[in-house]
Amino acid sequence: MRNKRLIFSALWLFSSLMLAPVWSLASKLDRVEPMFWWAGMNNPELQVMVYGENIAENRVELSYPGVTLRQVVQVANPNYLFLELSVGPQARPGKFDILFKKDGRTQHSYSYELRQRREGSAQRQGFTPADVIYLLMPDRFANGDPGNDDMPGMLEKANRQDLDGRHGGDIKGIANHLDYFVDFGVTTLWINPLLENNMARYSYHGYAMTDFYKVDPRFGTNQDYAELVRQAHGKGLKVIQDVVFNHCGLNHLFVKDPPGTDWVHNFPEYTRSNFRASTMSDPYAARADIERFNHGWFDSNMPDFDQDNLLLRQYLIQHTIFWTEFADLDGIRLDTEPYPTKGMVADWGARMRQEYPNMTLVGEAWLDYEATTAYWQADVRNSGDGFNSGLRSVTDFPLKTAMQNAFKEQDGWTSGTLRLYEVLGKDFLYADPMYNLTFVDNHDLPRYYREIGSELDRFKLGLAFLLTTRGIPMIYYGTELLMDGDEHLGHGHIRHDFPGGWPGDAKNAFTAAGRTADQNEAFDFMRALMRWRKDAKAIHGGRLLHFIPENGVYVYFRQCPSQTVMVLLNNTDAEARVSTARFAEVMAPFSSAKDVVGGTTLSDLRELVVPAKSPLVLELR
Ligand code: CA
């Protein structure tokens, strides 16, 4: 102790002589977040978190035209300071020093940069119903750089034999396959979280973040991520970032050295959320249930954030703006939308609309019913409590469940394709059902191919419906390969490596030669529809009109002034001969049609023949 003090004094003397008045650069600040910001944001408010041992002992000064230090907020823990800045419209891009002074002496200096925004940054267009999203898990997609599989300081090492371990996939692996997505007909990538998850186990999935401002080094660098998005944009692909407000990883700084007692919800013993998201919109819900839902932990490794803490709320909101600007995002997917407080979600939605009115935000609203799902979409009608999430898109779990069941059942009063018909019939509940995110499975669900009994004809019916009905379709990676996987055996089983993504893989499914006959049939079928869909205006923005399924055949139309699309889904085990007189209100002006998958032309539309358990997608002429 005494020796330390002596060394300290000696250093102080040395530094004072050599570097006065700034002597302490050797003891640098641990963190300043956001590390930099942008001039010309719509909202001038900027909260800068500063972290370093006893940083609160310092007085903070800065001087820059257009920038005001409105307030320095101290919290219980002296290792934090929160600087409330106002960055006015007259602030130009440039750098200024934030000085931390004690006893009139500058202890630390941080050069803060206000960057120039990209042209059109505020007007960025989000993803729309014209897009097809491809969801991929970066650890499991492709390993473009085996050199980063294990990184110094990262607790978990790669082990490809362990289904729950890290496999080494990374940003470079995604960048290496951009042409695959384009060829397949994908227009948008949704990448499971890329930010640091420095956890000892299960770090691969990305939802236990330990740093909100840093890409996990096993995926690459922040710069690599921005470069990936730039390259994707160059090929016409959009990119959606996956963000998490509800929780962090147990090794996050806010848990290891908490700023105060009101950052993470703590209980005498481990207390899980009740996962009953419907409590958030239930007019009769008990407060105890609501609090348990909102405050309980998502998992023992994922502490629950207290978003009623406005410093934390601002911190979380700002990090999404940071990544939007830095990486040039096209959309954001909010994990577990109902779990952070409603105030947090509404504040975020409003702030994002203020900064990026045309960008698309999608909330993961994992609810079983249409009404409770609709509650989480922006501008919901009759929410009952005035809640408005501000998120234009929501995940459509009710339609997912209908798609899982429809094609393995015979049509009945409420079974088979009647499930689809009845779910869509409740779309009046949604403010904007065309923006519902639709999917047959995802990274948390059994693989679709398994769910429908591993039958290719049912698979085609499901995918044809997904790609032609209303909504923004999302395809989970590997669906095109008929990937199998039972979620009940563990999440690793629904997150297998993409074959060919790793050097030395026995098969390379990125090429037709590396796929089985069935895989090629599935891939080619999807590709034909997805490529056609890119220019199918009736699917992008046309109205949907459907007829009650009859004799096991569900018929619907998508129609805009320049295009009419007719879809027939034969859910029976026999060929269907469908008389079209019943559809005259749409079909009367048309005399021929093109089969958009098969490519043939039909010159007589009075009776349409649909093979057993098959879809038929026609463009009417
Ligand atoms: Ca790697």
XYZ file of C-alpha atoms and ligand atoms in Angstrom:
622
model
C 0.000 0.000 0.000
C 2.717 2.397 1.071
C 4.937 1.497 -1.851
C 2.057 2.073 -4.219
C 1.610 5.540 -2.825
C 5.269 6.284 -3.261
C 5.210 5.152 -6.866
C 2.085 7.200 -7.386
C 3.774 10.313 -5.973
C 6.811 9.767 -8.113
C 4.666 9.393 -11.196
C 2.722 12.468 -10.270
C 5.904 14.494 -9.913
C 7.258 13.155 -13.205
C 4.023 13.793 -15.029
C 3.620 17.237 -13.577
C 7.047 18.202 -14.824
C 6.827 16.594 -18.228
C 3.193 16.854 -19.227
C 1.662 19.550 -17.126
C -1.107 20.409 -16.958
C -2.507 17.189 -18.472
C -0.609 14.602 -16.525
C -2.915 11.640 -16.286
C -3.297 10.293 -19.830
C -1.823 7.009 -18.620
C -4.969 6.407 -16.536
C -7.335 6.610 -19.445
C -11.093 6.569 -19.189
C -12.503 3.085 -19.468
C -15.588 3.991 -21.453
C -17.338 6.891 -23.084
C -20.616 5.906 -24.762
C -21.707 6.699 -27.362
C -18.043 6.981 -28.392
C -19.037 9.645 -30.948
C -22.232 11.109 -32.318
C -23.531 12.989 -35.328
C -24.247 16.620 -35.993
C -27.695 17.457 -37.316
C -29.906 14.910 -35.583
C -33.536 16.001 -35.267
C -33.474 15.631 -31.512
C -30.625 17.696 -30.006
C -30.444 15.677 -26.788
C -27.419 13.524 -26.237
C -26.609 11.577 -23.095
C -22.976 10.541 -22.795
C -22.111 7.842 -20.278
C -18.635 8.092 -18.807
C -17.153 5.206 -16.869
C -13.864 5.091 -14.958
C -12.693 4.652 -11.401
C -14.015 7.528 -9.275
C -14.752 9.564 -12.357
C -17.477 11.375 -10.410
C -14.787 13.257 -8.453
C -14.259 15.410 -11.510
C -15.873 18.535 -12.800
C -16.697 18.316 -16.484
C -16.062 21.072 -18.992
C -16.381 21.400 -22.716
C -16.582 24.179 -25.217
C -17.845 23.847 -28.783
C -20.115 26.075 -30.828
C -23.667 24.747 -30.753
C -22.996 22.224 -27.977
C -24.192 22.839 -24.422
C -23.442 20.750 -21.387
C -26.844 21.028 -19.743
C -26.281 18.781 -16.788
C -23.853 16.324 -15.269
C -25.770 13.554 -13.552
C -24.156 11.611 -10.754
C -25.463 8.225 -9.680
C -24.847 6.200 -6.517
C -21.730 4.602 -7.997
C -18.877 7.179 -8.304
C -17.465 5.289 -11.287
C -20.163 6.716 -13.537
C -21.132 10.113 -14.840
C -23.930 10.866 -17.284
C -23.437 14.031 -19.308
C -26.604 15.588 -20.665
C -25.616 17.492 -23.793
C -27.603 19.533 -26.214
C -26.254 19.358 -29.758
C -28.048 22.196 -31.510
C -28.647 22.614 -35.242
C -25.747 25.053 -35.479
C -23.211 22.472 -34.213
C -20.954 21.520 -37.139
C -19.212 18.186 -37.581
C -15.880 18.264 -35.766
C -14.143 17.380 -32.533
C -14.062 18.910 -29.093
C -12.389 17.931 -25.850
C -14.430 16.866 -22.858
C -12.263 17.804 -19.865
C -12.476 16.115 -16.483
C -10.982 18.407 -13.856
C -10.205 18.058 -10.208
C -8.847 20.886 -8.086
C -8.568 22.958 -11.226
C -6.317 20.403 -12.868
C -7.310 18.370 -15.936
C -7.305 14.713 -14.971
C -8.697 13.295 -18.194
C -9.494 14.523 -21.625
C -11.679 12.808 -24.220
C -11.796 14.002 -27.792
C -15.483 13.796 -28.701
C -16.383 13.720 -32.356
C -19.559 14.910 -34.014
C -19.603 13.162 -37.361
C -21.172 14.226 -40.603
C -24.340 12.273 -41.356
C -24.722 10.407 -44.644
C -26.800 12.229 -47.166
C -30.435 11.176 -46.809
C -29.761 9.476 -43.480
C -32.960 10.765 -41.885
C -35.041 9.718 -44.910
C -33.758 6.129 -45.058
C -36.400 3.728 -46.354
C -37.113 0.691 -44.274
C -38.075 -2.784 -45.395
C -41.584 -3.133 -46.824
C -44.018 -5.811 -48.049
C -41.992 -5.755 -51.300
C -39.132 -7.445 -49.415
C -38.334 -11.015 -48.492
C -36.301 -11.217 -45.302
C -33.723 -13.929 -44.647
C -33.018 -14.526 -40.958
C -29.650 -15.988 -40.167
C -27.727 -16.780 -37.023
C -24.219 -15.457 -37.588
C -22.444 -18.125 -35.499
C -24.138 -20.862 -37.523
C -24.165 -19.517 -41.059
C -20.611 -19.385 -42.386
C -17.113 -19.149 -40.960
C -15.295 -16.690 -43.193
C -12.396 -16.208 -40.774
C -11.321 -19.210 -38.678
C -8.701 -16.882 -37.180
C -11.316 -15.144 -35.022
C -13.035 -18.265 -33.666
C -11.221 -17.838 -30.356
C -10.296 -14.370 -29.220
C -8.259 -13.131 -26.253
C -10.467 -12.032 -23.379
C -13.510 -13.886 -24.668
C -14.606 -16.528 -22.175
C -16.103 -19.134 -24.478
C -13.918 -20.904 -26.997
C -15.184 -22.404 -30.236
C -16.342 -26.002 -30.175
C -18.218 -27.097 -33.247
C -19.022 -30.497 -31.728
C -21.170 -28.801 -29.067
C -24.635 -27.895 -30.359
C -24.863 -25.224 -27.644
C -21.323 -23.955 -28.181
C -19.778 -21.429 -30.522
C -19.145 -22.713 -34.019
C -17.120 -19.880 -35.492
C -19.495 -18.265 -37.988
C -18.844 -14.553 -38.478
C -19.430 -11.360 -40.448
C -16.933 -12.345 -43.113
C -18.928 -15.540 -43.642
C -22.065 -13.506 -44.318
C -20.193 -11.115 -46.604
C -18.832 -14.069 -48.592
C -22.357 -15.182 -49.524
C -24.119 -11.987 -50.543
C -24.467 -13.332 -54.083
C -26.205 -16.423 -52.712
C -28.920 -14.256 -51.147
C -29.391 -12.205 -54.302
C -29.566 -15.290 -56.512
C -32.075 -16.912 -54.158
C -34.383 -13.875 -54.317
C -33.790 -12.529 -50.807
C -33.897 -8.739 -50.514
C -33.249 -8.175 -46.801
C -31.050 -9.770 -44.141
C -32.058 -9.984 -40.518
C -28.987 -11.045 -38.596
C -29.381 -12.373 -35.031
C -27.467 -10.096 -32.598
C -23.843 -9.380 -33.411
C -22.924 -7.430 -30.273
C -20.515 -8.787 -27.693
C -21.765 -11.703 -25.572
C -18.833 -12.426 -23.301
C -20.518 -15.238 -21.424
C -18.971 -18.549 -20.396
C -21.723 -20.626 -22.040
C -24.449 -20.199 -24.678
C -22.807 -17.054 -25.966
C -23.386 -17.963 -29.625
C -27.014 -16.837 -29.946
C -26.209 -13.227 -29.095
C -29.091 -12.336 -26.789
C -26.993 -12.008 -23.608
C -25.195 -8.798 -24.493
C -22.216 -7.669 -22.478
C -21.444 -4.571 -24.554
C -24.036 -2.547 -26.470
C -21.430 -0.608 -28.419
C -19.163 -3.370 -29.646
C -19.522 -6.147 -32.173
C -18.395 -9.432 -30.648
C -14.755 -9.856 -31.732
C -15.517 -13.446 -32.703
C -17.847 -12.028 -35.366
C -15.511 -9.205 -36.410
C -15.161 -5.508 -35.652
C -17.611 -2.615 -35.692
C -15.938 -1.568 -38.932
C -16.438 -5.039 -40.429
C -20.143 -4.757 -39.658
C -20.482 -1.344 -41.284
C -18.570 -2.674 -44.285
C -20.893 -5.704 -44.528
C -23.924 -3.408 -44.684
C -22.208 -1.223 -47.273
C -21.488 -4.258 -49.459
C -25.017 -5.594 -48.961
C -26.461 -2.246 -50.046
C -24.220 -2.394 -53.102
C -26.034 -5.582 -54.100
C -29.487 -4.218 -53.367
C -29.863 -5.983 -50.020
C -31.232 -4.288 -46.918
C -30.057 -5.098 -43.384
C -32.036 -5.325 -40.145
C -30.285 -5.213 -36.761
C -31.602 -7.273 -33.859
C -31.698 -5.243 -30.625
C -32.493 -6.193 -27.039
C -33.860 -3.787 -24.421
C -35.256 -6.225 -21.912
C -32.108 -7.777 -20.556
C -28.365 -8.095 -20.865
C -25.829 -10.805 -20.125
C -24.840 -11.443 -16.528
C -21.319 -10.201 -17.306
C -22.451 -6.768 -18.427
C -20.872 -3.771 -16.695
C -24.269 -2.623 -15.378
C -24.464 -5.904 -13.437
C -20.823 -6.271 -12.420
C -20.435 -2.663 -11.279
C -24.014 -1.362 -11.082
C -24.475 2.399 -11.423
C -27.181 2.136 -8.762
C -29.724 -0.241 -7.323
C -32.370 0.658 -9.898
C -30.704 -0.577 -13.092
C -31.459 -4.263 -12.863
C -34.405 -5.851 -11.086
C -33.155 -7.813 -8.120
C -34.981 -10.322 -5.988
C -33.945 -12.221 -2.855
C -33.851 -15.348 -5.041
C -33.836 -15.985 -8.767
C -37.230 -14.924 -10.083
C -38.245 -15.629 -13.643
C -40.729 -13.691 -15.696
C -44.098 -15.421 -15.927
C -43.791 -14.948 -19.738
C -47.510 -14.092 -19.869
C -47.257 -11.199 -22.329
C -51.028 -10.829 -22.500
C -50.932 -9.222 -19.023
C -49.664 -6.071 -20.731
C -52.954 -5.482 -22.554
C -55.336 -7.321 -20.227
C -57.803 -4.840 -18.669
C -58.215 -7.145 -15.653
C -54.572 -8.068 -15.025
C -53.363 -8.031 -11.417
C -50.449 -5.732 -10.637
C -48.477 -8.637 -9.163
C -48.713 -10.509 -12.471
C -47.784 -7.439 -14.514
C -44.748 -6.769 -12.330
C -43.645 -10.370 -12.409
C -43.930 -10.304 -16.193
C -42.049 -7.012 -16.591
C -39.511 -7.404 -13.790
C -38.813 -11.133 -13.655
C -35.650 -12.317 -15.359
C -35.850 -13.829 -18.818
C -33.231 -16.398 -17.891
C -30.756 -16.967 -15.062
C -27.996 -15.549 -17.289
C -30.051 -12.580 -18.434
C -30.743 -9.976 -15.710
C -33.833 -7.884 -16.280
C -33.235 -4.192 -16.941
C -35.298 -1.579 -15.091
C -36.350 0.672 -17.964
C -38.223 2.978 -15.599
C -34.730 4.265 -14.902
C -34.624 7.080 -17.456
C -30.822 7.124 -17.696
C -30.907 3.482 -18.721
C -33.862 4.072 -21.036
C -31.986 6.834 -22.821
C -28.850 4.689 -22.981
C -30.772 1.886 -24.687
C -32.622 4.204 -27.074
C -29.430 5.963 -28.109
C -27.538 2.788 -28.905
C -30.059 1.954 -31.621
C -29.630 5.409 -33.156
C -25.875 4.962 -32.952
C -26.003 1.688 -34.905
C -28.519 3.057 -37.393
C -26.163 5.904 -38.249
C -22.918 3.977 -37.917
C -23.896 0.855 -39.834
C -26.503 2.538 -42.086
C -29.340 0.192 -41.136
C -32.619 -0.327 -42.979
C -34.575 -1.689 -40.062
C -34.493 -2.847 -36.485
C -36.045 -5.901 -34.927
C -36.812 -5.416 -31.233
C -36.419 -8.576 -29.210
C -39.160 -9.444 -26.687
C -41.214 -6.312 -27.412
C -43.721 -6.704 -24.535
C -41.071 -7.333 -21.848
C -39.466 -3.914 -21.382
C -41.959 -1.489 -19.896
C -44.548 -0.069 -22.272
C -43.148 3.390 -21.580
C -39.744 2.308 -22.821
C -41.131 0.813 -26.027
C -43.342 3.831 -26.738
C -40.484 6.270 -26.055
C -38.210 4.348 -28.390
C -40.819 4.108 -31.138
C -41.528 7.833 -30.921
C -37.855 8.789 -30.925
C -37.111 6.577 -33.921
C -40.046 8.045 -35.834
C -38.694 11.496 -35.005
C -35.250 10.636 -36.386
C -36.205 8.177 -39.163
C -39.858 8.486 -40.191
C -39.539 5.933 -43.009
C -37.425 3.311 -41.320
C -39.160 0.066 -40.367
C -39.158 -1.248 -36.814
C -40.494 -4.712 -36.101
C -41.331 -5.954 -32.641
C -41.113 -9.547 -31.589
C -44.592 -9.828 -30.123
C -44.800 -13.496 -29.296
C -48.485 -13.800 -28.547
C -50.940 -16.483 -29.509
C -53.882 -14.322 -30.531
C -54.570 -11.667 -33.124
C -55.938 -9.051 -30.724
C -53.025 -9.230 -28.298
C -50.575 -9.178 -31.206
C -52.247 -6.137 -32.764
C -51.796 -4.269 -29.476
C -48.037 -4.076 -30.130
C -48.244 -2.535 -33.592
C -47.970 1.235 -34.083
C -51.230 3.182 -34.031
C -53.229 0.216 -32.755
C -56.942 0.894 -32.755
C -58.669 0.775 -29.418
C -55.690 -0.323 -27.324
C -57.833 0.346 -24.282
C -55.115 2.282 -22.473
C -53.833 4.673 -25.143
C -50.649 2.664 -25.678
C -48.901 3.212 -29.017
C -45.703 1.246 -29.573
C -44.659 3.245 -32.628
C -43.441 0.014 -34.285
C -44.998 -0.345 -37.716
C -44.392 -4.080 -37.948
C -45.125 -6.944 -35.552
C -44.304 -10.633 -35.768
C -47.402 -12.568 -36.771
C -47.411 -15.631 -34.528
C -51.135 -16.391 -34.986
C -50.642 -16.766 -38.739
C -47.482 -18.833 -38.124
C -49.486 -21.310 -36.045
C -52.135 -21.523 -38.768
C -49.443 -22.213 -41.391
C -47.907 -24.926 -39.207
C -51.226 -26.760 -38.989
C -53.168 -25.982 -42.162
C -51.453 -28.347 -44.571
C -51.178 -31.385 -42.347
C -54.925 -31.371 -41.788
C -57.961 -31.944 -43.982
C -60.093 -28.868 -44.434
C -62.986 -28.762 -41.960
C -65.108 -26.023 -40.423
C -62.096 -24.683 -38.484
C -59.247 -26.892 -39.717
C -56.948 -27.035 -42.722
C -56.896 -23.889 -44.846
C -59.885 -22.567 -42.886
C -57.310 -21.713 -40.231
C -55.630 -19.311 -42.660
C -58.951 -17.886 -43.771
C -60.089 -17.253 -40.190
C -56.821 -15.713 -38.996
C -56.753 -13.262 -41.904
C -60.412 -12.505 -41.282
C -59.386 -10.850 -38.025
C -57.052 -8.371 -39.718
C -59.450 -5.548 -38.840
C -57.754 -5.651 -35.453
C -54.429 -4.498 -36.912
C -53.577 -0.910 -37.740
C -51.435 -2.070 -40.672
C -51.647 -5.834 -41.336
C -49.720 -5.489 -44.616
C -46.689 -4.759 -42.411
C -47.066 -7.859 -40.249
C -43.893 -9.916 -40.334
C -44.916 -13.392 -41.516
C -42.935 -16.622 -41.138
C -43.371 -20.369 -40.887
C -40.629 -20.786 -38.287
C -37.681 -18.931 -36.768
C -34.665 -19.410 -34.519
C -36.887 -20.275 -31.519
C -39.333 -22.665 -33.189
C -39.304 -26.218 -34.541
C -38.170 -26.275 -38.141
C -41.137 -25.984 -40.496
C -40.242 -29.082 -42.483
C -40.368 -31.206 -39.320
C -43.498 -29.479 -38.064
C -45.499 -30.449 -41.164
C -44.370 -34.076 -41.138
C -41.371 -33.740 -43.503
C -43.503 -33.767 -46.646
C -42.368 -31.682 -49.577
C -45.835 -31.073 -51.037
C -47.071 -29.602 -47.748
C -43.893 -27.539 -47.578
C -44.598 -26.012 -50.986
C -48.172 -25.164 -50.025
C -46.909 -23.379 -46.904
C -44.183 -21.444 -48.678
C -46.470 -20.497 -51.592
C -48.949 -19.074 -49.096
C -46.246 -17.258 -47.100
C -44.837 -15.605 -50.217
C -48.171 -14.494 -51.704
C -50.473 -13.567 -48.833
C -50.330 -10.198 -47.060
C -47.371 -9.251 -44.903
C -43.598 -9.114 -45.066
C -42.348 -12.696 -45.375
C -39.310 -13.892 -43.462
C -37.404 -17.079 -44.273
C -35.229 -18.671 -41.596
C -31.858 -19.815 -42.974
C -31.825 -23.471 -43.920
C -35.543 -23.591 -44.690
C -34.543 -23.800 -48.356
C -32.515 -26.928 -47.459
C -35.457 -28.547 -45.649
C -33.359 -28.387 -42.495
C -34.712 -30.607 -39.795
C -34.649 -29.837 -36.127
C -36.719 -30.428 -33.044
C -36.741 -27.460 -30.740
C -37.774 -29.687 -27.821
C -34.365 -31.381 -27.904
C -32.702 -27.998 -27.388
C -32.201 -24.825 -29.373
C -28.994 -26.166 -30.907
C -31.152 -28.573 -32.922
C -32.890 -25.771 -34.790
C -29.673 -23.835 -35.351
C -27.513 -26.255 -37.312
C -24.570 -25.016 -39.334
C -25.286 -24.160 -42.949
C -23.509 -26.943 -44.897
C -20.633 -25.480 -46.854
C -20.215 -22.523 -44.547
C -17.082 -23.982 -42.957
C -13.795 -24.782 -44.656
C -13.660 -28.532 -45.210
C -17.406 -29.165 -44.946
C -18.342 -32.442 -46.686
C -21.208 -30.781 -48.539
C -21.594 -27.278 -49.901
C -25.297 -26.457 -50.027
C -24.582 -22.982 -51.404
C -24.403 -24.744 -54.794
C -26.956 -26.964 -56.540
C -24.368 -29.749 -56.745
C -24.085 -29.780 -52.962
C -27.831 -30.127 -52.383
C -29.936 -33.300 -52.497
C -32.693 -33.695 -55.100
C -35.363 -32.759 -52.532
C -33.342 -29.760 -51.364
C -32.977 -28.544 -54.926
C -36.699 -28.983 -55.501
C -37.469 -26.890 -52.406
C -34.801 -24.317 -53.234
C -35.857 -23.961 -56.880
C -39.529 -23.654 -55.968
C -38.829 -20.925 -53.436
C -36.416 -19.143 -55.720
C -38.906 -19.045 -58.591
C -41.538 -17.451 -56.349
C -39.143 -15.068 -54.617
C -37.561 -13.814 -57.826
C -40.996 -13.282 -59.379
C -42.162 -11.608 -56.182
C -39.469 -8.931 -56.487
C -41.472 -7.277 -59.259
C -44.967 -8.415 -58.286
C -46.628 -5.110 -57.412
C -49.912 -6.812 -56.546
C -48.119 -8.709 -53.765
C -46.215 -5.632 -52.537
C -49.145 -3.294 -52.162
C -52.222 -4.808 -53.728
C -55.408 -5.648 -51.923
C -56.077 -9.156 -50.683
C -59.404 -10.773 -51.513
C -60.126 -14.368 -50.517
C -62.961 -16.837 -50.960
C -64.170 -19.315 -48.370
C -62.198 -22.512 -48.961
C -64.417 -25.013 -50.754
C -63.824 -28.743 -51.329
C -60.379 -28.392 -49.777
C -59.209 -25.615 -52.123
C -58.429 -22.124 -50.835
C -58.510 -19.412 -53.521
C -57.398 -15.817 -53.081
C -56.334 -12.863 -55.174
C -53.833 -10.055 -54.838
C -54.670 -7.077 -56.973
C -53.344 -3.623 -57.810
C -54.199 -1.496 -60.879
C -51.412 -3.030 -62.979
C -51.509 -6.649 -61.835
C -53.866 -9.392 -60.662
C -52.511 -12.532 -59.047
C -54.633 -15.611 -58.345
C -53.500 -18.258 -55.873
C -55.109 -21.691 -55.519
C -54.033 -23.968 -52.661
C -55.272 -27.528 -53.107
C -55.139 -29.051 -49.632
C -56.629 -32.408 -50.692
C -54.964 -35.651 -51.723
C -56.651 -35.609 -55.131
C -56.399 -33.430 -58.209
C -58.871 -30.542 -57.981
C -60.862 -29.225 -60.927
C -61.969 -25.776 -59.854
C -64.808 -24.050 -61.684
C -64.025 -20.337 -61.642
C -67.551 -18.919 -62.093
C -67.586 -18.192 -58.357
C -64.648 -15.782 -58.708
C -66.208 -13.634 -61.449
C -66.047 -10.437 -59.363
C -62.280 -10.505 -59.869
C -61.766 -12.746 -62.903
C -64.349 -11.370 -65.363
C -61.890 -9.135 -67.294
C -59.278 -11.887 -67.695
C -59.038 -14.642 -70.308
C -55.584 -16.168 -69.830
C -52.950 -16.592 -67.188
C -49.333 -17.422 -66.617
C -48.234 -20.012 -64.074
C -45.467 -18.060 -62.353
C -43.618 -21.147 -61.065
C -44.115 -23.560 -63.976
C -43.868 -20.877 -66.641
C -46.721 -22.261 -68.778
C -49.593 -20.151 -70.147
C -53.231 -21.098 -69.589
C -55.588 -19.917 -72.329
C -58.837 -21.153 -70.780
C -59.676 -20.025 -67.261
C -63.182 -21.491 -66.945
C -61.895 -24.515 -65.085
C -58.504 -24.697 -63.382
C -56.759 -27.957 -62.613
C -54.626 -28.084 -59.483
C -52.656 -31.266 -58.699
C -53.130 -32.968 -55.332
C -51.583 -31.138 -52.337
C -50.225 -28.377 -54.559
C -50.307 -24.632 -54.985
C -50.953 -22.846 -58.257
C -49.907 -19.199 -58.539
C -51.240 -17.419 -61.623
C -50.761 -13.962 -63.034
C -54.020 -13.141 -64.845
C -54.017 -11.499 -68.257
Ca -14.786 -17.269 -37.404
